mmCIF file of the C-alpha atoms, coordinates in Angstrom:
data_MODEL
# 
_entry.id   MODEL 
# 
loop_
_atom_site.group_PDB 
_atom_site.id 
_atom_site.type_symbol 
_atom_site.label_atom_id 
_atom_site.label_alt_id 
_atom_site.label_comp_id 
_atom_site.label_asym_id 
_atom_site.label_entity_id 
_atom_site.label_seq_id 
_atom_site.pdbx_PDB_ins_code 
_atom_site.Cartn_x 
_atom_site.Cartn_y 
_atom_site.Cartn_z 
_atom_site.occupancy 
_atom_site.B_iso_or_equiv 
_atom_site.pdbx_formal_charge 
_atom_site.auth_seq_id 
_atom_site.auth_comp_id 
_atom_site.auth_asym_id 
_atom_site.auth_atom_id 
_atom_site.pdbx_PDB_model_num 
ATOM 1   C CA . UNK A 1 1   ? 124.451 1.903   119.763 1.00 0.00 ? 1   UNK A CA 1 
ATOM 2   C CA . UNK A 1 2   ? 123.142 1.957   116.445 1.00 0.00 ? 2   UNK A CA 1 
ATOM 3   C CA . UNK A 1 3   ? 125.265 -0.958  114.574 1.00 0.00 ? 3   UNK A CA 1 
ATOM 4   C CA . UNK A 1 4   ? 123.388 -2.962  112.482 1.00 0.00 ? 4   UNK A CA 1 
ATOM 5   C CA . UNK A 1 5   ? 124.566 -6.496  113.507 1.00 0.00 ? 5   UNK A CA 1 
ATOM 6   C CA . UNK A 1 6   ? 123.355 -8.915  115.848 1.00 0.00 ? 6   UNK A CA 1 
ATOM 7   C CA . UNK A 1 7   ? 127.124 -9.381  117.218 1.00 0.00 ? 7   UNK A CA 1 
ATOM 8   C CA . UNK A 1 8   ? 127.423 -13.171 116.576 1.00 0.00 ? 8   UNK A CA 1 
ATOM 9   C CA . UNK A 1 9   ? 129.927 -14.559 119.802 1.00 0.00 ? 9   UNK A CA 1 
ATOM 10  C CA . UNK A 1 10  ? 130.293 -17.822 118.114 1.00 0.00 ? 10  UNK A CA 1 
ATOM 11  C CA . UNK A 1 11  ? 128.932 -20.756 116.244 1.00 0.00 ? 11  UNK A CA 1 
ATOM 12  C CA . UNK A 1 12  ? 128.767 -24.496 117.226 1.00 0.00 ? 12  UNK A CA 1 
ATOM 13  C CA . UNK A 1 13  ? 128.095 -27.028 115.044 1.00 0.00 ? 13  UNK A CA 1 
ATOM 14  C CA . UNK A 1 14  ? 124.850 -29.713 115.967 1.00 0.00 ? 14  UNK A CA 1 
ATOM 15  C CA . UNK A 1 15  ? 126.014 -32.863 115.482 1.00 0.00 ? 15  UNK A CA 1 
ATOM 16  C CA . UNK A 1 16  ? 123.169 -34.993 116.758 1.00 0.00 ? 16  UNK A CA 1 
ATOM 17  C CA . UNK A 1 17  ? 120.202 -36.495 115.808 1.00 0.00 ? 17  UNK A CA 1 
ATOM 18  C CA . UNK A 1 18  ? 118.117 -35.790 118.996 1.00 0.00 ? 18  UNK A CA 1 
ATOM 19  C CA . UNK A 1 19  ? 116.170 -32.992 117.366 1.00 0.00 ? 19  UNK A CA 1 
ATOM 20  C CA . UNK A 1 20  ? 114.729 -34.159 114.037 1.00 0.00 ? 20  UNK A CA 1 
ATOM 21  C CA . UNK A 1 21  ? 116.283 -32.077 111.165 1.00 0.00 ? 21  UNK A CA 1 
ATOM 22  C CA . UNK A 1 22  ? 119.318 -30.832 113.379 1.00 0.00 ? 22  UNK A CA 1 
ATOM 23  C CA . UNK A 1 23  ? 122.544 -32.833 112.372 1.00 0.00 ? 23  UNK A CA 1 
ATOM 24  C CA . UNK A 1 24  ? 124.494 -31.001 110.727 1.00 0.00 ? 24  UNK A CA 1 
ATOM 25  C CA . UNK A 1 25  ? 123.154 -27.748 111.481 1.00 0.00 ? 25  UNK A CA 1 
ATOM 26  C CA . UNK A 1 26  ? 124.745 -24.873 113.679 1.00 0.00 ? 26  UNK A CA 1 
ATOM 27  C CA . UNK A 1 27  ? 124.004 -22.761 115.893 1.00 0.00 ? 27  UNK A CA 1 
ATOM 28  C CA . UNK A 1 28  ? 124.891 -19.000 117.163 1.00 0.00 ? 28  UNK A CA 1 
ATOM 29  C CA . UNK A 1 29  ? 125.049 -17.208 119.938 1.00 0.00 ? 29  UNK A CA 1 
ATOM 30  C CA . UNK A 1 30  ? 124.891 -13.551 120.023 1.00 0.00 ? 30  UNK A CA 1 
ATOM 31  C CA . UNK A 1 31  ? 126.278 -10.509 122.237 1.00 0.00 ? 31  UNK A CA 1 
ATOM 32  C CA . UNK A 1 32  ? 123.448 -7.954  121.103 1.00 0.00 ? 32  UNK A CA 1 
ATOM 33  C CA . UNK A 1 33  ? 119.654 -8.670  122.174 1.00 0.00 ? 33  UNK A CA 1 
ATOM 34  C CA . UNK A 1 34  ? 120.753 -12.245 123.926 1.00 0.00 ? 34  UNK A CA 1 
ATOM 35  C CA . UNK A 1 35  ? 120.151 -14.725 121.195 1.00 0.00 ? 35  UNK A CA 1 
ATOM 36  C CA . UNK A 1 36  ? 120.100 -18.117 119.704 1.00 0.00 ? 36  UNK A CA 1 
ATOM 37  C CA . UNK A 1 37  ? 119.759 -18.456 116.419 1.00 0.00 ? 37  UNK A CA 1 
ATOM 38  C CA . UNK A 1 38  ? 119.371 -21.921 114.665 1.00 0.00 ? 38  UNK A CA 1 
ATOM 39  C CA . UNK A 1 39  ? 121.129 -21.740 110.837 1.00 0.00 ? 39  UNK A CA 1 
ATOM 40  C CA . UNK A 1 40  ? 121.046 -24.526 108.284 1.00 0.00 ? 40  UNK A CA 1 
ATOM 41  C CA . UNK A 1 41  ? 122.858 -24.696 105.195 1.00 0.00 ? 41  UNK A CA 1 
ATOM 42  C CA . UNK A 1 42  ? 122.596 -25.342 101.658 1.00 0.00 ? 42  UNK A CA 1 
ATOM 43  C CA . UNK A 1 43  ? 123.534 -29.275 100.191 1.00 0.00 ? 43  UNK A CA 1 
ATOM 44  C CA . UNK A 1 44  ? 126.639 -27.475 98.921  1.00 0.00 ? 44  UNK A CA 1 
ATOM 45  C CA . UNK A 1 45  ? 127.132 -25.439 102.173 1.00 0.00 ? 45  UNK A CA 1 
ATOM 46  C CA . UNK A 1 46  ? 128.081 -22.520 100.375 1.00 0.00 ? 46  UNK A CA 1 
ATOM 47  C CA . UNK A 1 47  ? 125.109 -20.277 102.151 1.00 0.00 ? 47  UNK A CA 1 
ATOM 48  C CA . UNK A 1 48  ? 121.883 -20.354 104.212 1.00 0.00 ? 48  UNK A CA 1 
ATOM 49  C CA . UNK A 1 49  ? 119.110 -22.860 102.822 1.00 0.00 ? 49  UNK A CA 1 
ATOM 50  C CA . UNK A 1 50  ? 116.646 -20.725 104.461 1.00 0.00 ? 50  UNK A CA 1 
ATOM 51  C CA . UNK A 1 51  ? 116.773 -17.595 107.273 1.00 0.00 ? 51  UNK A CA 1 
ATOM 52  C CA . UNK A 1 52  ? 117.659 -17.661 110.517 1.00 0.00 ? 52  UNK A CA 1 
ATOM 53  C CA . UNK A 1 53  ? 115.508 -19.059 112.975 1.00 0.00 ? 53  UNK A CA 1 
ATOM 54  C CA . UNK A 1 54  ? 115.644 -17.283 116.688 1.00 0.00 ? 54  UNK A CA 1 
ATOM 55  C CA . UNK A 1 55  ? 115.059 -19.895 119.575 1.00 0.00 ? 55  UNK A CA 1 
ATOM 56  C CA . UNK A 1 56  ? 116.028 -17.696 122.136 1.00 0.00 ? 56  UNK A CA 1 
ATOM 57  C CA . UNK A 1 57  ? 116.157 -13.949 123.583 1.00 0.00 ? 57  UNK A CA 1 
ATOM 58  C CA . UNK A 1 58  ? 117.537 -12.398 126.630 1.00 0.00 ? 58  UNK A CA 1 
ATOM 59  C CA . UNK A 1 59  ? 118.911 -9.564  128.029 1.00 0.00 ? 59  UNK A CA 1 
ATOM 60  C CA . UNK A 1 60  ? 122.339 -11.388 128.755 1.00 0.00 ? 60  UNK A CA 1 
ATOM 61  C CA . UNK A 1 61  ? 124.820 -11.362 126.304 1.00 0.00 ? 61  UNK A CA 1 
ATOM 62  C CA . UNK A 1 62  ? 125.377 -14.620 124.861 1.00 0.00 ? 62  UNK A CA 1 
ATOM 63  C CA . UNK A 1 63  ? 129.399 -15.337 124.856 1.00 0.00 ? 63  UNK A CA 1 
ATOM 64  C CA . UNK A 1 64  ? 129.075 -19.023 123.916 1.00 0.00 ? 64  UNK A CA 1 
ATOM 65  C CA . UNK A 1 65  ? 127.456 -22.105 123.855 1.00 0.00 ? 65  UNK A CA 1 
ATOM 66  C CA . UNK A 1 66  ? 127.645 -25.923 124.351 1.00 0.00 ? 66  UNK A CA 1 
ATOM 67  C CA . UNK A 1 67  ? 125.805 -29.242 124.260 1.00 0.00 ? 67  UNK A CA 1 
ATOM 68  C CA . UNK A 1 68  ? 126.056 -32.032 126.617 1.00 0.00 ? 68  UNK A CA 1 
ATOM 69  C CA . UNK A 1 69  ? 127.254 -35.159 125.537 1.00 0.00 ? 69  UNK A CA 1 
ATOM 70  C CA . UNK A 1 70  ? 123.887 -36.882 125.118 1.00 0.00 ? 70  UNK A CA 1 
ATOM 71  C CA . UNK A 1 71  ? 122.635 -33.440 122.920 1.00 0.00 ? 71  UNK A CA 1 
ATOM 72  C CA . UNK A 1 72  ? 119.060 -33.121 125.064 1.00 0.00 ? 72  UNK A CA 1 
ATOM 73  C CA . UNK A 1 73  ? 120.826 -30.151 126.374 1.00 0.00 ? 73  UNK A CA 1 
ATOM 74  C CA . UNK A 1 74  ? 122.219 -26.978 125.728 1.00 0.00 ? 74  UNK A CA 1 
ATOM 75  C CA . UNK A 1 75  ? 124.965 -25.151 127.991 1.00 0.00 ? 75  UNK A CA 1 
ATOM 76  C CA . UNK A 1 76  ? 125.063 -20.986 127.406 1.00 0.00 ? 76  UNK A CA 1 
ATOM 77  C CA . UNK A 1 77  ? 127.631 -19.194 128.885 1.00 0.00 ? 77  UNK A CA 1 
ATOM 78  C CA . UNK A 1 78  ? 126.663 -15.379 129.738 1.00 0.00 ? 78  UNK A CA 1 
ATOM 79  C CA . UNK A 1 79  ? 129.114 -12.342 130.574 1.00 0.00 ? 79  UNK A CA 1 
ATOM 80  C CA . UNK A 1 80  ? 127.943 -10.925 133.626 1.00 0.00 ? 80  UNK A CA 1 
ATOM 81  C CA . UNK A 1 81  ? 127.697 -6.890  134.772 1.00 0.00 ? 81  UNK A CA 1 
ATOM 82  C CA . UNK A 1 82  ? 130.798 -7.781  136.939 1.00 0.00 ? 82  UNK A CA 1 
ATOM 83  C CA . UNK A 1 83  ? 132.775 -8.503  133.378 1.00 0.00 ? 83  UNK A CA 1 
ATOM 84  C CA . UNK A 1 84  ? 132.839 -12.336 134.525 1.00 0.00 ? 84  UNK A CA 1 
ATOM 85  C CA . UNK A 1 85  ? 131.434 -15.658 132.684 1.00 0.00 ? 85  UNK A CA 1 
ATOM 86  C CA . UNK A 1 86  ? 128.864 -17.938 134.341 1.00 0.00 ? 86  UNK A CA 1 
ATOM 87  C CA . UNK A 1 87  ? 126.985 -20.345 133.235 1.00 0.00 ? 87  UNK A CA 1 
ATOM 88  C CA . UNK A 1 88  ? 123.359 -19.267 132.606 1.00 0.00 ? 88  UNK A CA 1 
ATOM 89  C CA . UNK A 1 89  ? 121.840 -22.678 132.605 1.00 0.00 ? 89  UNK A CA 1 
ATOM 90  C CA . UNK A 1 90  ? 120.217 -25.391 130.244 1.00 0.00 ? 90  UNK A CA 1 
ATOM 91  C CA . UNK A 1 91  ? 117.441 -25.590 127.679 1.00 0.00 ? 91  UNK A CA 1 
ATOM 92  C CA . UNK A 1 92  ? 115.991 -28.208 127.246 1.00 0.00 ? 92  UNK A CA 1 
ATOM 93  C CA . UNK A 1 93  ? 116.233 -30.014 123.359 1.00 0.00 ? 93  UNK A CA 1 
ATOM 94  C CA . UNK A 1 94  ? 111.870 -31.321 124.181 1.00 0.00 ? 94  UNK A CA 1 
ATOM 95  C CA . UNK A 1 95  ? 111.223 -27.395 124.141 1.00 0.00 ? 95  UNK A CA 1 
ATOM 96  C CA . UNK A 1 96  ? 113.814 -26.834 121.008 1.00 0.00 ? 96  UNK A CA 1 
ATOM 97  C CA . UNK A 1 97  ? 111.940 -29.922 119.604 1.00 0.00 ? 97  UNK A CA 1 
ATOM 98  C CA . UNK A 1 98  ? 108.733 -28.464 119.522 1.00 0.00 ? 98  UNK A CA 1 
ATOM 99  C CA . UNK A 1 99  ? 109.295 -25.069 118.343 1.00 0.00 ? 99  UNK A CA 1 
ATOM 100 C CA . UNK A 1 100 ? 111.072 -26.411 115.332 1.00 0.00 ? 100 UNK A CA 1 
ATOM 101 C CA . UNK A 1 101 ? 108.747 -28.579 114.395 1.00 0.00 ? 101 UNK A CA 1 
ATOM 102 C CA . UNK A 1 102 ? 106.091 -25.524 114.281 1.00 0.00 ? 102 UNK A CA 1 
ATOM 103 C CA . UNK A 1 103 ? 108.309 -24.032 111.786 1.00 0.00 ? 103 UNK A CA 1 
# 
């Protein structure tokens, strides 16, 4: 109970230019806390250009995520109670579009 990770699931690479600033990027899913955090590298890609930024929180536990073909939206798949996936739903890239452009 006390481990000091998030629990990272996965990581999917944005390769899009929907949301300004995004191509290129990635993000992650994670099991612990249920959520999304957005992580851009350096120009060398060797390590983070800046911290994470956390888009989204739950109390599922994020398995994995993927983005439709036309990248306005985001698919996350959760790990139910029963031990089966489902897919939670969508977010939508206007919401993801405004939030980053707060940052």
């Amino acid at each position: 109970m006390c481990w000091p990770t998030v629990a990272p699931s996965s990581l999917r690479l944005y390769t899009s230019d929907v949301i300004p600033d995004w191509n290129g990027t990635f993000l992650m899913p994670t099991l612990k806390g249920g959520r999304i955090f957005h992580l851009a590298l350096d120009e060398c890609g060797a390590e983070l250009a800046s911290d994470p930024v956390e888009l989204f929180r739950s109390e599922n536990r994020y398995r994995d995520l993927a983005f439709s073909p036309d990248s306005k939206s985001i698919y996350v798949i959760i790990l139910t109670r029963l031990g089966q996936c489902r897919l939670l739903g969508t977010a939508a890239v206007r919401s993801l579009t405004s939030r980053t452009q707060a940052h």
